mmCIF file of N, CA and C in Angstrom:
data_model
loop_
_atom_site.group_PDB
_atom_site.id
_atom_site.type_symbol
_atom_site.label_atom_id
_atom_site.label_comp_id
_atom_site.label_asym_id
_atom_site.label_seq_id
_atom_site.Cartn_x
_atom_site.Cartn_y
_atom_site.Cartn_z
ATOM 1 N N VAL A 20 0.832 -1.073 -0.035
ATOM 2 C CA VAL A 20 0.256 -0.301 -0.085
ATOM 3 C C VAL A 20 1.013 0.924 -0.142
ATOM 4 N N ASP A 21 0.852 2.101 -1.431
ATOM 5 C CA ASP A 21 1.604 3.424 -1.235
ATOM 6 C C ASP A 21 0.944 4.167 -2.045
ATOM 7 N N ASP A 22 0.976 5.719 -1.913
ATOM 8 C CA ASP A 22 0.404 6.018 -2.432
ATOM 9 C C ASP A 22 1.314 6.824 -3.423
ATOM 10 N N ASN A 23 2.669 6.606 -3.765
ATOM 11 C CA ASN A 23 3.706 7.009 -4.965
ATOM 12 C C ASN A 23 3.653 5.699 -5.824
ATOM 13 N N LYS A 24 3.065 6.048 -7.093
ATOM 14 C CA LYS A 24 3.186 5.059 -8.225
ATOM 15 C C LYS A 24 4.406 3.803 -8.076
ATOM 16 N N PHE A 25 5.781 5.008 -8.648
ATOM 17 C CA PHE A 25 7.283 4.247 -8.864
ATOM 18 C C PHE A 25 7.567 3.636 -7.727
ATOM 19 N N ASN A 26 7.245 3.926 -5.809
ATOM 20 C CA ASN A 26 6.797 2.908 -5.156
ATOM 21 C C ASN A 26 6.672 1.466 -4.957
ATOM 22 N N ARG A 27 5.301 1.778 -5.678
ATOM 23 C CA ARG A 27 4.757 0.138 -5.603
ATOM 24 C C ARG A 27 5.147 -0.748 -6.494
ATOM 25 N N SER A 28 5.377 0.208 -8.151
ATOM 26 C CA SER A 28 6.253 -0.722 -8.811
ATOM 27 C C SER A 28 7.413 -1.622 -8.289
ATOM 28 N N LEU A 29 8.112 -0.369 -7.839
ATOM 29 C CA LEU A 29 9.791 -0.844 -7.681
ATOM 30 C C LEU A 29 9.258 -2.268 -6.401
ATOM 31 N N THR A 30 8.394 -2.031 -5.098
ATOM 32 C CA THR A 30 7.820 -3.082 -4.397
ATOM 33 C C THR A 30 7.474 -4.301 -5.182
ATOM 34 N N ARG A 31 6.870 -4.394 -5.859
ATOM 35 C CA ARG A 31 6.051 -5.262 -6.789
ATOM 36 C C ARG A 31 7.594 -5.942 -7.416
ATOM 37 N N THR A 32 8.332 -5.321 -8.174
ATOM 38 C CA THR A 32 9.102 -6.022 -8.693
ATOM 39 C C THR A 32 10.422 -6.578 -8.050
ATOM 40 N N ILE A 33 10.464 -5.965 -6.802
ATOM 41 C CA ILE A 33 11.223 -6.608 -5.849
ATOM 42 C C ILE A 33 10.928 -7.693 -5.568
ATOM 43 N N LEU A 34 9.508 -7.590 -5.214
ATOM 44 C CA LEU A 34 8.642 -8.986 -4.688
ATOM 45 C C LEU A 34 8.417 -10.046 -5.379
ATOM 46 N N ARG A 35 8.396 -9.960 -6.511
ATOM 47 C CA ARG A 35 8.528 -10.727 -7.910
ATOM 48 C C ARG A 35 9.825 -11.663 -8.040
ATOM 49 N N LYS A 36 10.872 -10.560 -7.892
ATOM 50 C CA LYS A 36 12.166 -10.965 -7.808
ATOM 51 C C LYS A 36 12.399 -11.819 -7.197
ATOM 52 N N LYS A 37 12.453 -11.905 -5.968
ATOM 53 C CA LYS A 37 12.348 -12.565 -4.679
ATOM 54 C C LYS A 37 11.693 -13.562 -4.183
ATOM 55 N N GLY A 38 10.433 -13.586 -4.794
ATOM 56 C CA GLY A 38 9.119 -14.846 -4.584
ATOM 57 C C GLY A 38 9.132 -15.615 -5.430
ATOM 58 N N GLY A 39 9.656 -14.864 -6.799
ATOM 59 C CA GLY A 39 9.278 -16.322 -8.147
ATOM 60 C C GLY A 39 7.828 -15.804 -8.871
ATOM 61 N N PRO A 40 7.717 -16.654 -9.624
ATOM 62 C CA PRO A 40 6.532 -16.493 -10.122
ATOM 63 C C PRO A 40 5.528 -17.033 -9.656
ATOM 64 N N GLY A 41 5.577 -17.707 -8.359
ATOM 65 C CA GLY A 41 4.371 -18.108 -7.837
ATOM 66 C C GLY A 41 3.710 -16.910 -6.602
ATOM 67 N N TRP A 42 4.100 -16.252 -6.567
ATOM 68 C CA TRP A 42 3.667 -15.289 -5.873
ATOM 69 C C TRP A 42 2.934 -14.279 -6.196
ATOM 70 N N CYS A 43 1.705 -13.616 -5.709
ATOM 71 C CA CYS A 43 0.983 -13.127 -6.369
ATOM 72 C C CYS A 43 0.437 -11.746 -5.262
ATOM 73 N N VAL A 44 0.986 -10.885 -6.142
ATOM 74 C CA VAL A 44 1.331 -9.294 -5.291
ATOM 75 C C VAL A 44 0.458 -8.747 -6.185
ATOM 76 N N SER A 45 -0.577 -7.846 -4.958
ATOM 77 C CA SER A 45 -1.651 -6.934 -5.737
ATOM 78 C C SER A 45 -1.113 -5.707 -4.718
ATOM 79 N N LEU A 46 -1.372 -4.210 -5.593
ATOM 80 C CA LEU A 46 -1.119 -3.098 -5.309
ATOM 81 C C LEU A 46 -2.294 -2.195 -4.665
ATOM 82 N N ALA A 47 -2.273 -1.207 -4.157
ATOM 83 C CA ALA A 47 -3.237 -0.230 -3.340
ATOM 84 C C ALA A 47 -2.558 1.113 -3.569
ATOM 85 N N GLU A 48 -3.125 2.308 -3.650
ATOM 86 C CA GLU A 48 -3.009 3.476 -3.388
ATOM 87 C C GLU A 48 -3.060 4.009 -2.164
ATOM 88 N N SER A 49 -4.080 3.534 -1.512
ATOM 89 C CA SER A 49 -4.547 4.315 -0.597
ATOM 90 C C SER A 49 -4.926 3.237 0.838
ATOM 91 N N GLY A 50 -5.318 3.623 1.372
ATOM 92 C CA GLY A 50 -5.679 3.111 2.879
ATOM 93 C C GLY A 50 -6.879 2.584 2.683
ATOM 94 N N ALA A 51 -7.926 3.541 2.060
ATOM 95 C CA ALA A 51 -9.279 3.016 1.902
ATOM 96 C C ALA A 51 -9.267 1.442 0.775
ATOM 97 N N GLU A 52 -8.383 1.825 -0.298
ATOM 98 C CA GLU A 52 -8.543 0.584 -1.098
ATOM 99 C C GLU A 52 -7.904 -0.270 -0.696
ATOM 100 N N ALA A 53 -6.968 -0.496 0.282
ATOM 101 C CA ALA A 53 -6.178 -1.422 1.108
ATOM 102 C C ALA A 53 -7.355 -2.295 2.083
ATOM 103 N N LEU A 54 -8.311 -1.298 2.652
ATOM 104 C CA LEU A 54 -9.438 -2.339 3.419
ATOM 105 C C LEU A 54 -10.056 -2.629 2.223
ATOM 106 N N GLN A 55 -10.368 -1.864 1.321
ATOM 107 C CA GLN A 55 -11.208 -3.033 0.893
ATOM 108 C C GLN A 55 -11.003 -4.247 -0.106
ATOM 109 N N LYS A 56 -9.371 -4.197 -0.239
ATOM 110 C CA LYS A 56 -8.970 -5.532 -0.655
ATOM 111 C C LYS A 56 -9.319 -6.261 -0.140
ATOM 112 N N ILE A 57 -8.500 -5.883 1.581
ATOM 113 C CA ILE A 57 -8.311 -6.950 2.297
ATOM 114 C C ILE A 57 -9.608 -7.693 2.724
ATOM 115 N N ALA A 58 -10.868 -6.682 2.754
ATOM 116 C CA ALA A 58 -11.956 -7.483 3.120
ATOM 117 C C ALA A 58 -12.439 -8.598 1.859
ATOM 118 N N GLU A 59 -12.104 -8.334 0.578
ATOM 119 C CA GLU A 59 -12.469 -9.049 -0.730
ATOM 120 C C GLU A 59 -11.632 -10.287 -0.369
ATOM 121 N N GLU A 60 -10.230 -10.354 0.140
ATOM 122 C CA GLU A 60 -9.285 -11.532 -0.493
ATOM 123 C C GLU A 60 -8.416 -12.098 0.759
ATOM 124 N N ARG A 61 -8.051 -12.942 0.899
ATOM 125 C CA ARG A 61 -6.940 -13.147 2.056
ATOM 126 C C ARG A 61 -5.523 -12.604 1.571
ATOM 127 N N PHE A 62 -5.067 -12.666 2.136
ATOM 128 C CA PHE A 62 -3.375 -11.769 2.053
ATOM 129 C C PHE A 62 -2.796 -12.514 2.903
ATOM 130 N N ASP A 63 -1.218 -12.941 2.772
ATOM 131 C CA ASP A 63 -0.917 -13.400 3.887
ATOM 132 C C ASP A 63 0.308 -12.297 4.633
ATOM 133 N N LEU A 64 0.717 -11.307 3.518
ATOM 134 C CA LEU A 64 1.255 -10.060 3.993
ATOM 135 C C LEU A 64 0.996 -8.603 3.737
ATOM 136 N N ALA A 65 1.168 -7.872 4.524
ATOM 137 C CA ALA A 65 1.030 -6.257 3.890
ATOM 138 C C ALA A 65 2.230 -5.329 3.902
ATOM 139 N N PHE A 66 2.973 -4.651 3.043
ATOM 140 C CA PHE A 66 3.705 -3.590 3.351
ATOM 141 C C PHE A 66 3.297 -2.078 2.969
ATOM 142 N N MET A 67 2.910 -1.687 4.202
ATOM 143 C CA MET A 67 2.428 -0.313 4.612
ATOM 144 C C MET A 67 2.985 0.973 4.541
ATOM 145 N N ASP A 68 2.876 1.982 3.947
ATOM 146 C CA ASP A 68 3.650 3.153 3.749
ATOM 147 C C ASP A 68 2.977 3.821 5.054
ATOM 148 N N ILE A 69 3.616 4.547 5.258
ATOM 149 C CA ILE A 69 3.347 5.382 6.862
ATOM 150 C C ILE A 69 2.322 7.131 6.669
ATOM 151 N N GLN A 70 3.362 7.213 5.465
ATOM 152 C CA GLN A 70 2.842 8.438 5.107
ATOM 153 C C GLN A 70 2.130 8.494 3.945
ATOM 154 N N MET A 71 0.830 8.847 3.876
ATOM 155 C CA MET A 71 -0.063 8.815 2.790
ATOM 156 C C MET A 71 -1.427 9.836 3.149
ATOM 157 N N PRO A 72 -1.952 10.617 2.238
ATOM 158 C CA PRO A 72 -2.802 11.725 2.224
ATOM 159 C C PRO A 72 -4.041 10.929 2.525
ATOM 160 N N GLY A 73 -5.111 11.217 3.253
ATOM 161 C CA GLY A 73 -6.163 10.762 3.898
ATOM 162 C C GLY A 73 -5.745 9.625 4.703
ATOM 163 N N MET A 74 -6.401 8.524 4.678
ATOM 164 C CA MET A 74 -5.956 7.632 5.562
ATOM 165 C C MET A 74 -4.572 7.208 5.635
ATOM 166 N N ASN A 75 -3.746 7.589 6.868
ATOM 167 C CA ASN A 75 -2.358 6.838 6.555
ATOM 168 C C ASN A 75 -2.150 5.412 6.962
ATOM 169 N N GLY A 76 -0.969 5.218 7.107
ATOM 170 C CA GLY A 76 -0.550 3.314 7.037
ATOM 171 C C GLY A 76 -0.899 3.084 8.840
ATOM 172 N N LEU A 77 -0.636 4.412 9.520
ATOM 173 C CA LEU A 77 -1.122 4.046 10.941
ATOM 174 C C LEU A 77 -2.492 4.010 11.317
ATOM 175 N N GLU A 78 -2.975 4.527 10.709
ATOM 176 C CA GLU A 78 -4.767 4.672 10.485
ATOM 177 C C GLU A 78 -5.507 3.257 9.939
ATOM 178 N N THR A 79 -4.652 2.795 8.988
ATOM 179 C CA THR A 79 -5.229 1.838 8.152
ATOM 180 C C THR A 79 -4.873 0.654 9.042
ATOM 181 N N THR A 80 -3.419 0.505 9.492
ATOM 182 C CA THR A 80 -3.465 -0.579 9.993
ATOM 183 C C THR A 80 -4.235 -0.556 11.240
ATOM 184 N N GLN A 81 -4.451 0.452 11.988
ATOM 185 C CA GLN A 81 -5.889 0.581 13.426
ATOM 186 C C GLN A 81 -6.831 -0.163 12.706
ATOM 187 N N ALA A 82 -7.364 0.114 11.430
ATOM 188 C CA ALA A 82 -8.235 -0.537 11.308
ATOM 189 C C ALA A 82 -8.903 -2.199 11.198
ATOM 190 N N ILE A 83 -7.160 -2.488 9.921
ATOM 191 C CA ILE A 83 -6.854 -3.958 9.630
ATOM 192 C C ILE A 83 -7.409 -4.817 11.286
ATOM 193 N N ARG A 84 -6.584 -4.025 12.564
ATOM 194 C CA ARG A 84 -6.309 -4.827 13.697
ATOM 195 C C ARG A 84 -8.121 -5.071 14.168
ATOM 196 N N SER A 85 -8.776 -3.766 14.127
ATOM 197 C CA SER A 85 -10.015 -3.617 14.612
ATOM 198 C C SER A 85 -11.035 -4.412 13.992
ATOM 199 N N ASN A 86 -10.971 -4.582 12.632
ATOM 200 C CA ASN A 86 -11.427 -5.541 11.904
ATOM 201 C C ASN A 86 -11.180 -6.958 12.084
ATOM 202 N N GLU A 87 -10.191 -7.239 12.787
ATOM 203 C CA GLU A 87 -9.470 -8.847 13.120
ATOM 204 C C GLU A 87 -9.966 -9.382 14.442
ATOM 205 N N GLN A 88 -10.261 -8.492 15.298
ATOM 206 C CA GLN A 88 -10.965 -8.686 16.493
ATOM 207 C C GLN A 88 -11.955 -10.034 16.491
ATOM 208 N N GLY A 89 -11.112 -10.978 17.272
ATOM 209 C CA GLY A 89 -11.818 -12.525 17.391
ATOM 210 C C GLY A 89 -11.446 -13.644 15.978
ATOM 211 N N ALA A 90 -10.649 -12.768 15.242
ATOM 212 C CA ALA A 90 -9.889 -14.156 14.646
ATOM 213 C C ALA A 90 -8.921 -14.848 15.211
ATOM 214 N N GLU A 91 -8.603 -15.693 14.697
ATOM 215 C CA GLU A 91 -7.655 -16.513 15.071
ATOM 216 C C GLU A 91 -6.305 -16.051 14.284
ATOM 217 N N LYS A 92 -6.074 -15.580 13.076
ATOM 218 C CA LYS A 92 -5.152 -15.182 12.658
ATOM 219 C C LYS A 92 -5.000 -13.565 12.243
ATOM 220 N N ARG A 93 -4.270 -13.034 12.329
ATOM 221 C CA ARG A 93 -3.673 -11.815 12.099
ATOM 222 C C ARG A 93 -2.839 -11.501 10.862
ATOM 223 N N LEU A 94 -3.377 -10.644 10.071
ATOM 224 C CA LEU A 94 -2.309 -10.146 8.755
ATOM 225 C C LEU A 94 -1.176 -9.558 9.196
ATOM 226 N N PRO A 95 0.004 -9.930 9.198
ATOM 227 C CA PRO A 95 1.208 -9.471 9.371
ATOM 228 C C PRO A 95 1.240 -7.799 8.590
ATOM 229 N N VAL A 96 1.472 -6.964 9.495
ATOM 230 C CA VAL A 96 1.609 -5.651 8.639
ATOM 231 C C VAL A 96 3.192 -5.017 8.631
ATOM 232 N N ILE A 97 3.953 -4.909 7.746
ATOM 233 C CA ILE A 97 5.417 -4.095 7.494
ATOM 234 C C ILE A 97 5.427 -2.685 7.066
ATOM 235 N N ALA A 98 5.760 -2.261 7.965
ATOM 236 C CA ALA A 98 5.870 -0.370 7.616
ATOM 237 C C ALA A 98 6.949 -0.023 7.066
ATOM 238 N N MET A 99 6.172 0.691 6.041
ATOM 239 C CA MET A 99 7.679 1.194 4.587
ATOM 240 C C MET A 99 7.525 2.856 5.543
ATOM 241 N N THR A 100 8.583 3.315 5.195
ATOM 242 C CA THR A 100 8.467 4.250 5.716
ATOM 243 C C THR A 100 10.047 5.254 5.790
ATOM 244 N N ALA A 101 9.820 6.650 5.799
ATOM 245 C CA ALA A 101 11.235 7.327 5.320
ATOM 246 C C ALA A 101 11.533 7.929 6.668
ATOM 247 N N TYR A 102 10.408 7.987 7.510
ATOM 248 C CA TYR A 102 10.996 7.940 8.884
ATOM 249 C C TYR A 102 11.871 7.559 9.317
ATOM 250 N N ALA A 103 13.012 8.211 10.244
ATOM 251 C CA ALA A 103 14.229 7.519 10.960
ATOM 252 C C ALA A 103 14.819 7.575 12.132
ATOM 253 N N MET A 104 14.037 8.245 13.083
ATOM 254 C CA MET A 104 14.127 8.255 14.081
ATOM 255 C C MET A 104 13.461 6.931 15.105
ATOM 256 N N GLU A 105 14.311 6.605 16.466
ATOM 257 C CA GLU A 105 13.546 5.801 16.995
ATOM 258 C C GLU A 105 12.680 5.913 17.664
ATOM 259 N N GLY A 106 11.345 7.245 17.945
ATOM 260 C CA GLY A 106 10.445 7.254 18.269
ATOM 261 C C GLY A 106 9.288 7.096 17.303
ATOM 262 N N ASP A 107 10.042 7.171 15.813
ATOM 263 C CA ASP A 107 8.940 6.742 14.602
ATOM 264 C C ASP A 107 8.785 5.472 14.754
ATOM 265 N N ARG A 108 10.072 4.430 14.707
ATOM 266 C CA ARG A 108 10.127 3.277 15.250
ATOM 267 C C ARG A 108 9.160 2.641 16.237
ATOM 268 N N GLN A 109 9.201 2.887 17.500
ATOM 269 C CA GLN A 109 8.336 2.781 18.300
ATOM 270 C C GLN A 109 6.841 3.152 18.157
ATOM 271 N N MET A 110 6.912 4.054 17.351
ATOM 272 C CA MET A 110 5.458 4.406 16.705
ATOM 273 C C MET A 110 4.584 3.808 15.803
ATOM 274 N N CYS A 111 5.315 2.918 15.027
ATOM 275 C CA CYS A 111 5.050 1.999 13.880
ATOM 276 C C CYS A 111 4.622 0.438 14.851
ATOM 277 N N LEU A 112 5.207 0.463 15.891
ATOM 278 C CA LEU A 112 5.318 -1.388 16.536
ATOM 279 C C LEU A 112 4.238 -0.621 17.486
#
């Protein structure tokens, strides 16, 4: 999930190279689009940009967690961000 088209394309390219042809990669350009896709299909992992207009990555992840209440398995979410301070890391955790 990333609002930047180049970053989405780069992430897809890296994942396809590392994972091979068997990996299915789905892209979303906003938190709202990501939530819709997650509601419609099952994902093994999400890479989430933290800085996005509208619903940012933290808000999107909070919505994912809220929707998972009572579920057996939680979707792993990996934060992608240019934030580099230790406090930013803690905020994402």
